[in-house]
Short mmCIF file of C-alpha atoms in Angstrom, two decimals:
data_model
loop_
_atom_site.label_atom_id
_atom_site.label_comp_id
_atom_site.label_asym_id
_atom_site.label_seq_id
_atom_site.Cartn_x
_atom_site.Cartn_y
_atom_site.Cartn_z
CA UNK A 1 -71.72 -102.28 5.71
CA UNK A 2 -69.15 -101.18 3.13
CA UNK A 3 -71.33 -102.45 0.29
CA UNK A 4 -73.86 -99.74 1.12
CA UNK A 5 -71.28 -96.96 0.80
CA UNK A 6 -70.98 -95.25 -2.55
CA UNK A 7 -67.95 -96.63 -4.38
CA UNK A 8 -66.05 -93.34 -4.59
CA UNK A 9 -66.13 -92.99 -0.79
CA UNK A 10 -65.10 -96.53 0.18
CA UNK A 11 -61.33 -96.07 0.08
CA UNK A 12 -60.78 -92.48 1.05
CA UNK A 13 -57.28 -91.00 0.79
CA UNK A 14 -55.51 -89.74 3.89
CA UNK A 15 -57.09 -86.50 5.11
CA UNK A 16 -54.79 -84.43 7.33
CA UNK A 17 -57.55 -82.14 8.54
CA UNK A 18 -59.67 -85.06 9.67
CA UNK A 19 -56.69 -86.67 11.43
CA UNK A 20 -55.55 -83.66 13.46
CA UNK A 21 -57.28 -84.96 16.58
CA UNK A 22 -54.82 -87.85 16.61
CA UNK A 23 -52.01 -85.30 17.03
CA UNK A 24 -53.56 -83.00 19.60
CA UNK A 25 -54.10 -85.77 22.14
CA UNK A 26 -50.49 -86.94 22.13
CA UNK A 27 -48.88 -84.40 24.51
CA UNK A 28 -50.11 -81.94 27.10
CA UNK A 29 -47.85 -79.06 26.01
CA UNK A 30 -48.66 -78.84 22.28
CA UNK A 31 -48.50 -75.44 20.60
CA UNK A 32 -51.01 -75.76 17.79
CA UNK A 33 -50.75 -73.68 14.60
CA UNK A 34 -52.49 -76.21 12.37
CA UNK A 35 -55.96 -74.79 11.79
CA UNK A 36 -57.15 -71.30 10.92
CA UNK A 37 -59.03 -70.88 14.19
CA UNK A 38 -57.79 -67.95 16.26
CA UNK A 39 -57.50 -68.44 20.02
CA UNK A 40 -59.66 -65.32 20.44
CA UNK A 41 -63.26 -65.39 21.63
CA UNK A 42 -65.98 -63.60 19.69
CA UNK A 43 -66.47 -60.02 20.88
CA UNK A 44 -68.28 -60.00 24.24
CA UNK A 45 -70.91 -57.47 23.15
CA UNK A 46 -71.73 -59.51 20.06
CA UNK A 47 -72.33 -62.58 22.25
CA UNK A 48 -74.44 -60.59 24.74
CA UNK A 49 -76.60 -58.96 22.07
CA UNK A 50 -77.25 -62.17 20.16
CA UNK A 51 -78.05 -63.94 23.45
CA UNK A 52 -80.63 -61.27 24.26
CA UNK A 53 -82.14 -61.70 20.81
CA UNK A 54 -82.38 -65.44 21.40
CA UNK A 55 -84.31 -64.77 24.62
CA UNK A 56 -86.60 -62.45 22.63
CA UNK A 57 -87.49 -65.26 20.23
CA UNK A 58 -84.85 -65.32 17.51
CA UNK A 59 -84.69 -69.11 17.73
CA UNK A 60 -86.71 -70.03 14.65
CA UNK A 61 -86.11 -70.49 10.94
CA UNK A 62 -85.28 -67.33 9.05
CA UNK A 63 -86.04 -66.42 5.47
CA UNK A 64 -84.15 -68.83 3.19
CA UNK A 65 -82.07 -65.90 1.92
CA UNK A 66 -81.14 -64.88 5.45
CA UNK A 67 -82.27 -62.72 8.35
CA UNK A 68 -83.75 -59.60 6.67
CA UNK A 69 -81.79 -57.27 8.96
CA UNK A 70 -78.52 -59.02 8.14
CA UNK A 71 -79.29 -59.17 4.41
CA UNK A 72 -79.96 -55.42 4.35
CA UNK A 73 -76.74 -54.59 6.20
CA UNK A 74 -74.52 -56.86 4.07
CA UNK A 75 -75.90 -55.31 0.89
CA UNK A 76 -75.63 -51.79 2.28
CA UNK A 77 -71.96 -52.27 3.19
CA UNK A 78 -71.09 -53.85 -0.16
CA UNK A 79 -72.90 -51.18 -2.15
CA UNK A 80 -71.28 -48.37 -0.18
CA UNK A 81 -67.77 -49.82 -0.34
CA UNK A 82 -67.77 -50.74 -4.03
CA UNK A 83 -70.37 -48.30 -5.45
CA UNK A 84 -72.52 -51.19 -6.63
CA UNK A 85 -76.29 -51.66 -6.76
CA UNK A 86 -76.68 -55.18 -5.46
CA UNK A 87 -80.16 -56.33 -4.50
CA UNK A 88 -81.47 -59.07 -2.17
CA UNK A 89 -81.63 -61.38 -5.20
CA UNK A 90 -77.82 -61.21 -5.33
CA UNK A 91 -77.32 -62.58 -1.80
CA UNK A 92 -77.61 -65.86 0.06
CA UNK A 93 -76.60 -66.22 3.72
CA UNK A 94 -74.98 -69.62 4.29
CA UNK A 95 -73.57 -71.70 7.12
CA UNK A 96 -69.98 -70.77 6.20
CA UNK A 97 -67.92 -69.54 3.29
CA UNK A 98 -67.23 -73.16 2.37
CA UNK A 99 -70.96 -73.88 2.27
CA UNK A 100 -71.42 -70.96 -0.12
CA UNK A 101 -68.67 -72.30 -2.37
CA UNK A 102 -70.03 -75.83 -2.34
CA UNK A 103 -73.54 -74.68 -3.24
CA UNK A 104 -72.08 -72.63 -6.09
CA UNK A 105 -70.24 -75.68 -7.48
CA UNK A 106 -73.37 -77.82 -7.31
CA UNK A 107 -75.42 -75.13 -9.04
CA UNK A 108 -72.87 -74.34 -11.76
CA UNK A 109 -71.20 -77.57 -12.78
CA UNK A 110 -72.26 -80.37 -15.09
CA UNK A 111 -70.51 -83.75 -15.05
CA UNK A 112 -67.19 -83.52 -16.90
CA UNK A 113 -67.05 -79.71 -16.71
CA UNK A 114 -63.59 -78.48 -15.79
CA UNK A 115 -62.72 -76.05 -13.01
CA UNK A 116 -59.30 -74.43 -12.85
CA UNK A 117 -57.72 -74.32 -9.39
CA UNK A 118 -54.51 -72.38 -8.73
CA UNK A 119 -51.91 -74.18 -6.58
CA UNK A 120 -51.18 -74.13 -3.73
CA UNK A 121 -54.88 -74.24 -2.89
CA UNK A 122 -57.34 -74.64 -0.03
CA UNK A 123 -57.83 -78.42 -0.22
CA UNK A 124 -61.67 -78.46 0.05
CA UNK A 125 -61.85 -76.72 -3.36
CA UNK A 126 -61.00 -79.99 -5.11
CA UNK A 127 -63.46 -81.93 -2.96
CA UNK A 128 -66.25 -79.52 -3.88
CA UNK A 129 -65.52 -79.90 -7.59
CA UNK A 130 -65.50 -83.67 -7.20
CA UNK A 131 -68.81 -83.58 -5.31
CA UNK A 132 -70.35 -81.84 -8.33
CA UNK A 133 -68.98 -84.66 -10.56
CA UNK A 134 -66.74 -82.18 -12.40
CA UNK A 135 -62.98 -82.25 -12.99
CA UNK A 136 -60.41 -80.08 -11.22
CA UNK A 137 -57.55 -78.79 -13.37
CA UNK A 138 -54.57 -77.56 -11.35
CA UNK A 139 -52.20 -74.78 -12.38
CA UNK A 140 -49.02 -74.41 -10.30
CA UNK A 141 -48.14 -70.94 -9.00
CA UNK A 142 -44.57 -71.44 -7.76
CA UNK A 143 -42.70 -69.39 -5.19
CA UNK A 144 -40.40 -68.15 -7.97
CA UNK A 145 -43.43 -66.29 -9.35
CA UNK A 146 -44.40 -65.03 -5.88
CA UNK A 147 -47.18 -67.65 -5.92
CA UNK A 148 -49.02 -65.66 -8.61
CA UNK A 149 -50.58 -67.24 -11.71
CA UNK A 150 -48.96 -67.02 -15.12
CA UNK A 151 -51.52 -65.68 -17.58
CA UNK A 152 -50.27 -67.67 -20.57
CA UNK A 153 -50.30 -70.92 -18.60
CA UNK A 154 -53.84 -70.08 -17.54
CA UNK A 155 -54.84 -69.35 -21.12
CA UNK A 156 -53.47 -72.70 -22.33
CA UNK A 157 -55.41 -74.55 -19.64
CA UNK A 158 -58.76 -73.23 -20.87
CA UNK A 159 -60.69 -75.37 -23.34
CA UNK A 160 -64.28 -75.99 -24.41
CA UNK A 161 -64.99 -77.89 -21.16
CA UNK A 162 -63.70 -75.17 -18.84
CA UNK A 163 -66.64 -73.80 -16.84
CA UNK A 164 -65.05 -71.91 -13.97
CA UNK A 165 -61.89 -70.61 -12.29
CA UNK A 166 -61.49 -70.41 -8.52
CA UNK A 167 -59.59 -67.41 -7.15
CA UNK A 168 -58.53 -67.07 -3.52
CA UNK A 169 -57.03 -63.74 -2.49
CA UNK A 170 -55.76 -63.13 0.15
CA UNK A 171 -54.58 -66.66 -0.36
CA UNK A 172 -54.74 -69.66 1.91
CA UNK A 173 -52.07 -71.01 2.38
CA UNK A 174 -49.51 -68.63 0.82
CA UNK A 175 -50.55 -65.27 2.29
CA UNK A 176 -50.26 -63.66 -1.18
CA UNK A 177 -52.67 -61.00 -2.45
CA UNK A 178 -53.28 -60.89 -6.19
CA UNK A 179 -52.48 -57.33 -7.39
CA UNK A 180 -55.20 -55.43 -9.21
CA UNK A 181 -53.40 -55.69 -12.55
CA UNK A 182 -53.29 -59.49 -12.22
CA UNK A 183 -56.98 -59.59 -11.31
CA UNK A 184 -57.82 -57.36 -14.28
CA UNK A 185 -55.93 -59.59 -16.73
CA UNK A 186 -57.58 -62.72 -15.32
CA UNK A 187 -61.02 -61.12 -15.63
CA UNK A 188 -60.36 -60.04 -19.21
CA UNK A 189 -59.24 -63.55 -20.15
CA UNK A 190 -62.22 -65.19 -18.45
CA UNK A 191 -64.69 -62.89 -20.19
CA UNK A 192 -63.05 -63.60 -23.54
CA UNK A 193 -63.22 -67.35 -22.94
CA UNK A 194 -66.62 -67.37 -21.21
CA UNK A 195 -65.21 -68.75 -17.95
CA UNK A 196 -67.09 -68.06 -14.72
CA UNK A 197 -65.06 -66.74 -11.76
CA UNK A 198 -65.60 -68.05 -8.23
CA UNK A 199 -63.82 -65.68 -5.86
CA UNK A 200 -63.10 -66.86 -2.31
CA UNK A 201 -62.63 -63.61 -0.38
CA UNK A 202 -62.97 -64.86 3.19
CA UNK A 203 -59.67 -63.23 4.20
CA UNK A 204 -60.36 -59.86 2.55
CA UNK A 205 -60.43 -58.04 5.88
CA UNK A 206 -56.82 -59.06 6.57
CA UNK A 207 -55.11 -56.95 3.91
CA UNK A 208 -51.74 -55.91 5.32
CA UNK A 209 -50.29 -54.73 1.99
CA UNK A 210 -53.23 -52.43 1.18
CA UNK A 211 -53.63 -53.94 -2.28
CA UNK A 212 -56.60 -56.32 -2.07
CA UNK A 213 -58.82 -56.15 -5.14
CA UNK A 214 -62.31 -57.59 -4.76
CA UNK A 215 -64.08 -59.20 -7.68
CA UNK A 216 -66.79 -56.59 -7.09
CA UNK A 217 -64.39 -53.89 -8.29
CA UNK A 218 -64.00 -55.65 -11.64
CA UNK A 219 -67.49 -57.10 -12.07
CA UNK A 220 -69.76 -54.78 -10.06
CA UNK A 221 -72.95 -56.34 -11.40
CA UNK A 222 -71.62 -59.86 -10.79
CA UNK A 223 -72.52 -60.80 -14.35
CA UNK A 224 -69.87 -63.52 -14.59
CA UNK A 225 -68.72 -64.14 -11.03
CA UNK A 226 -69.64 -65.19 -7.51
CA UNK A 227 -68.03 -64.07 -4.26
CA UNK A 228 -67.90 -66.19 -1.11
CA UNK A 229 -67.42 -64.47 2.23
CA UNK A 230 -67.36 -65.57 5.85
CA UNK A 231 -67.71 -64.16 9.35
CA UNK A 232 -65.46 -66.89 10.77
CA UNK A 233 -62.04 -65.28 10.49
CA UNK A 234 -63.12 -61.63 10.12
CA UNK A 235 -64.84 -61.57 13.51
CA UNK A 236 -63.33 -64.62 15.29
CA UNK A 237 -66.63 -66.46 14.81
CA UNK A 238 -65.53 -69.85 13.48
CA UNK A 239 -67.91 -71.76 15.75
CA UNK A 240 -70.95 -69.71 14.75
CA UNK A 241 -70.69 -71.16 11.19
CA UNK A 242 -71.85 -68.28 9.04
CA UNK A 243 -70.96 -66.88 5.65
CA UNK A 244 -72.64 -65.59 2.51
CA UNK A 245 -72.52 -65.61 -1.27
CA UNK A 246 -72.92 -62.68 -3.63
CA UNK A 247 -73.67 -63.56 -7.23
CA UNK A 248 -75.97 -63.24 -10.24
CA UNK A 249 -79.66 -63.79 -9.32
CA UNK A 250 -80.14 -66.97 -11.42
CA UNK A 251 -77.17 -68.63 -9.71
CA UNK A 252 -78.24 -67.49 -6.24
CA UNK A 253 -81.76 -68.84 -6.94
CA UNK A 254 -80.32 -72.21 -7.94
CA UNK A 255 -78.17 -72.28 -4.80
CA UNK A 256 -81.22 -71.56 -2.66
CA UNK A 257 -83.08 -74.42 -4.29
CA UNK A 258 -80.23 -76.85 -3.59
CA UNK A 259 -79.91 -75.57 -0.04
CA UNK A 260 -83.58 -76.30 0.70
CA UNK A 261 -82.68 -79.98 0.60
CA UNK A 262 -79.68 -79.44 2.89
CA UNK A 263 -79.98 -76.75 5.53
CA UNK A 264 -82.90 -74.55 4.43
CA UNK A 265 -81.65 -71.49 6.31
CA UNK A 266 -78.60 -70.57 8.35
CA UNK A 267 -78.95 -70.59 12.17
CA UNK A 268 -80.98 -67.61 13.35
CA UNK A 269 -78.84 -66.94 16.44
CA UNK A 270 -75.63 -66.98 14.40
CA UNK A 271 -77.17 -64.52 11.97
CA UNK A 272 -78.04 -62.13 14.81
CA UNK A 273 -74.45 -62.38 16.05
CA UNK A 274 -73.19 -61.60 12.55
CA UNK A 275 -75.52 -58.61 12.37
CA UNK A 276 -74.08 -57.09 15.54
CA UNK A 277 -70.50 -57.89 14.52
CA UNK A 278 -71.03 -56.14 11.19
CA UNK A 279 -72.59 -53.12 12.91
CA UNK A 280 -69.45 -52.70 15.02
CA UNK A 281 -67.01 -53.96 12.40
CA UNK A 282 -64.55 -51.05 12.51
CA UNK A 283 -63.94 -51.45 16.24
CA UNK A 284 -63.83 -55.25 16.28
CA UNK A 285 -61.85 -55.73 13.09
CA UNK A 286 -59.34 -52.99 13.86
CA UNK A 287 -58.10 -54.80 16.95
CA UNK A 288 -58.32 -58.24 15.38
CA UNK A 289 -56.43 -57.28 12.22
CA UNK A 290 -53.68 -55.61 14.25
CA UNK A 291 -53.29 -58.67 16.47
CA UNK A 292 -53.14 -61.11 13.54
CA UNK A 293 -50.64 -58.93 11.69
CA UNK A 294 -48.41 -58.74 14.76
CA UNK A 295 -48.50 -62.52 15.15
CA UNK A 296 -47.55 -63.08 11.50
CA UNK A 297 -44.75 -60.52 11.73
CA UNK A 298 -43.45 -62.30 14.83
CA UNK A 299 -43.60 -65.64 13.04
CA UNK A 300 -41.76 -64.23 10.02
CA UNK A 301 -39.03 -62.81 12.26
CA UNK A 302 -38.67 -66.17 13.99
CA UNK A 303 -38.45 -67.98 10.65
CA UNK A 304 -35.64 -65.62 9.59
CA UNK A 305 -33.75 -66.58 12.77
CA UNK A 306 -34.23 -70.31 12.13
CA UNK A 307 -31.67 -72.15 9.98
CA UNK A 308 -33.04 -73.95 6.91
CA UNK A 309 -36.35 -72.10 7.04
CA UNK A 310 -37.50 -69.30 4.74
CA UNK A 311 -40.73 -67.40 4.18
CA UNK A 312 -42.11 -64.38 2.41
CA UNK A 313 -43.79 -61.90 4.76
CA UNK A 314 -47.55 -62.34 4.72
CA UNK A 315 -49.43 -59.79 2.60
CA UNK A 316 -52.83 -60.86 3.86
CA UNK A 317 -54.89 -63.58 5.49
CA UNK A 318 -53.91 -65.37 8.68
CA UNK A 319 -51.14 -67.71 7.49
CA UNK A 320 -47.40 -67.83 6.94
CA UNK A 321 -46.11 -70.32 4.34
CA UNK A 322 -42.69 -71.59 5.44
CA UNK A 323 -40.18 -73.27 3.14
CA UNK A 324 -38.26 -76.17 4.67
CA UNK A 325 -36.74 -77.29 1.36
CA UNK A 326 -33.19 -76.79 2.63
CA UNK A 327 -33.70 -79.61 5.12
CA UNK A 328 -34.18 -82.15 2.35
CA UNK A 329 -37.27 -83.42 4.15
CA UNK A 330 -40.75 -83.67 2.69
CA UNK A 331 -43.37 -81.44 4.25
CA UNK A 332 -44.97 -84.43 5.97
CA UNK A 333 -41.60 -85.56 7.37
CA UNK A 334 -40.79 -82.05 8.62
CA UNK A 335 -44.21 -81.68 10.19
CA UNK A 336 -43.83 -84.99 12.03
CA UNK A 337 -40.27 -84.24 13.16
CA UNK A 338 -41.25 -80.84 14.56
CA UNK A 339 -44.29 -82.31 16.25
CA UNK A 340 -42.43 -85.23 17.82
CA UNK A 341 -39.39 -83.28 18.99
CA UNK A 342 -40.80 -79.78 19.69
CA UNK A 343 -44.47 -80.56 20.29
CA UNK A 344 -45.37 -77.84 17.76
CA UNK A 345 -48.14 -78.66 15.30
CA UNK A 346 -47.94 -77.15 11.80
CA UNK A 347 -49.78 -78.10 8.61
CA UNK A 348 -47.86 -79.89 5.82
CA UNK A 349 -47.78 -78.06 2.50
CA UNK A 350 -48.34 -81.23 0.47
CA UNK A 351 -51.99 -81.02 1.54
CA UNK A 352 -52.35 -77.92 -0.67
CA UNK A 353 -51.29 -79.71 -3.83
CA UNK A 354 -47.87 -80.61 -5.31
CA UNK A 355 -46.88 -76.93 -5.39
CA UNK A 356 -47.09 -76.92 -1.61
CA UNK A 357 -44.52 -79.68 -1.16
CA UNK A 358 -41.49 -78.44 0.78
CA UNK A 359 -43.56 -76.01 2.86
CA UNK A 360 -45.30 -75.86 6.20
CA UNK A 361 -48.26 -73.59 6.91
CA UNK A 362 -48.44 -71.71 10.18
CA UNK A 363 -51.79 -70.25 11.22
CA UNK A 364 -51.74 -67.16 13.44
CA UNK A 365 -53.91 -69.05 15.88
CA UNK A 366 -51.71 -68.44 18.95
CA UNK A 367 -50.21 -65.36 20.56
CA UNK A 368 -46.84 -63.86 19.65
CA UNK A 369 -45.49 -65.18 22.94
CA UNK A 370 -46.53 -68.72 21.99
CA UNK A 371 -45.00 -68.26 18.54
CA UNK A 372 -41.65 -67.29 20.06
CA UNK A 373 -41.83 -70.23 22.45
CA UNK A 374 -42.59 -72.62 19.57
CA UNK A 375 -39.64 -71.49 17.47
CA UNK A 376 -37.35 -71.63 20.49
CA UNK A 377 -38.24 -75.30 20.72
CA UNK A 378 -37.87 -75.85 16.96
CA UNK A 379 -34.35 -74.38 16.96
CA UNK A 380 -33.35 -77.06 19.46
CA UNK A 381 -34.00 -79.75 16.84
CA UNK A 382 -30.70 -80.81 15.28
CA UNK A 383 -31.69 -80.07 11.69
CA UNK A 384 -32.77 -76.50 12.58
CA UNK A 385 -29.74 -75.28 14.48
#
């Protein structure tokens, strides 16, 4: 059978995300902070309203751009918030933020084009670039620089083959938010060098530092950038699989064309759920954001109480990035030790690129009570007490 598989996929490297199931079945008392999937159920009214719409007949294909009601509301909110004039041609509803990003890569990149990725990074970014037969170029953003990019290093990385730069703020895994002045300098550089910006803003709603700067503020007509968004984290809707892309009409048209051979249109029922979530976003998001922030604050306090662990408080997103460098262990070794001895599952930083080595990522996927319980167990491990 292997001879039928494309050569590049015959000997796949270890994939932590794909192997998590092998961890979760080991013990019956695991406290799991590995994935960015909150233990909260989608708002009850959103479920009820979308269920009623399904009974009314919203069980068919939608327009390839998305449910017209949802498209109108997304554009209305974006135009009101950022004083833009985006049109339906600027929008494509997708089956997740990752789907939007992947379609963008396939539509933008030629073989041998280069895409700059800032480390530590959401690991699927590199896979998407590879799928498009392009080359990922990684730029470290170390903790000593608050995980922010150095402009001169970025400038030196750009050459005639550089097609795009991926930004992710609030950042997964670091929890950093790129300040407006950093975003402005990056945009100026990219315009000067004719580099397209792909902005992953799926955690924009979780801005605890009140300093998030959307790409729409700097490129309101989306002349040289694309934004990927998602309903998964913002409304605790990971299982509904829905996101969207905002970008220049020619790029969105190309993405639609590619998507016709993949999914055609996003699930109609999920789009109705997203519509109702967006209609009641202030109420739903207010509670969700407060809960996530409290969990991350609790985790940060527990890290401060734990010997040989350090972390910066999260500025945004749903993650805390924890340094375990003082232990002398690699991130994979520390993850395994904590799992085996405390039955607490964290995500090893090495999976986010070399800049993530020496760190563990904690997702705010469990309650503050569970977080305290987890760290109580961790502090009973010899190396952490």
